Amino acid sequence: GAGAADPSGADPSGVASRGASNASKDTRAEVLGDLRSAEKRRLADLDLEGEREIRGERVAEMSGNLAPLVDRLGRLLADLAPHLSRLKEEGTMPDLEDADAAADATDAAGTGSGTGAGTNASDAA
């Protein structure tokens, strides 16, 4: 009948879609090739204009700006490591209310933690 399926199981539209897929792959490859060659030409032009020297100066400037941040991050991690280790050994979360009370008592006594974050009488001089 008219509604009967093809006994071979072949889909005649699949042949056309595979052909279209190959054509789109070829087009995509061609476009990517054009983009790559255009980028190579652009980089060559930039190098001719001294862009390499300018880029080197910018990298040096950005490195100078980034270095102190990375240093601070390293110090932060080094300061944090023993606290994380202690938490692992204890296996429980510290009671934050007790920690806040201890910090308030320390601040009131003016002893501070030695980090320079608090204000002592000697700092006012």
PDB file of N, CA and C in Angstrom, residues 14 44 48 62:
ATOM      1  N   GLY A  14      18.146  10.358   3.797  1.00  0.00           N
ATOM      2  CA  GLY A  14      19.431  10.294   4.486  1.00  0.00           C
ATOM      3  C   GLY A  14      20.591  10.487   3.547  1.00  0.00           C
ATOM      4  N   ALA A  44      51.598  39.120  11.161  1.00  0.00           N
ATOM      5  CA  ALA A  44      52.803  39.540  10.444  1.00  0.00           C
ATOM      6  C   ALA A  44      52.836  41.059  10.317  1.00  0.00           C
ATOM      7  N   LEU A  48      55.610  43.730  11.971  1.00  0.00           N
ATOM      8  CA  LEU A  48      56.317  44.718  11.167  1.00  0.00           C
ATOM      9  C   LEU A  48      56.215  46.105  11.773  1.00  0.00           C
ATOM     10  N   MET A  62      52.019  44.461  33.135  1.00  0.00           N
ATOM     11  CA  MET A  62      50.974  43.659  33.772  1.00  0.00           C
ATOM     12  C   MET A  62      51.569  42.685  34.783  1.00  0.00           C
TER      13      MET A  62
END
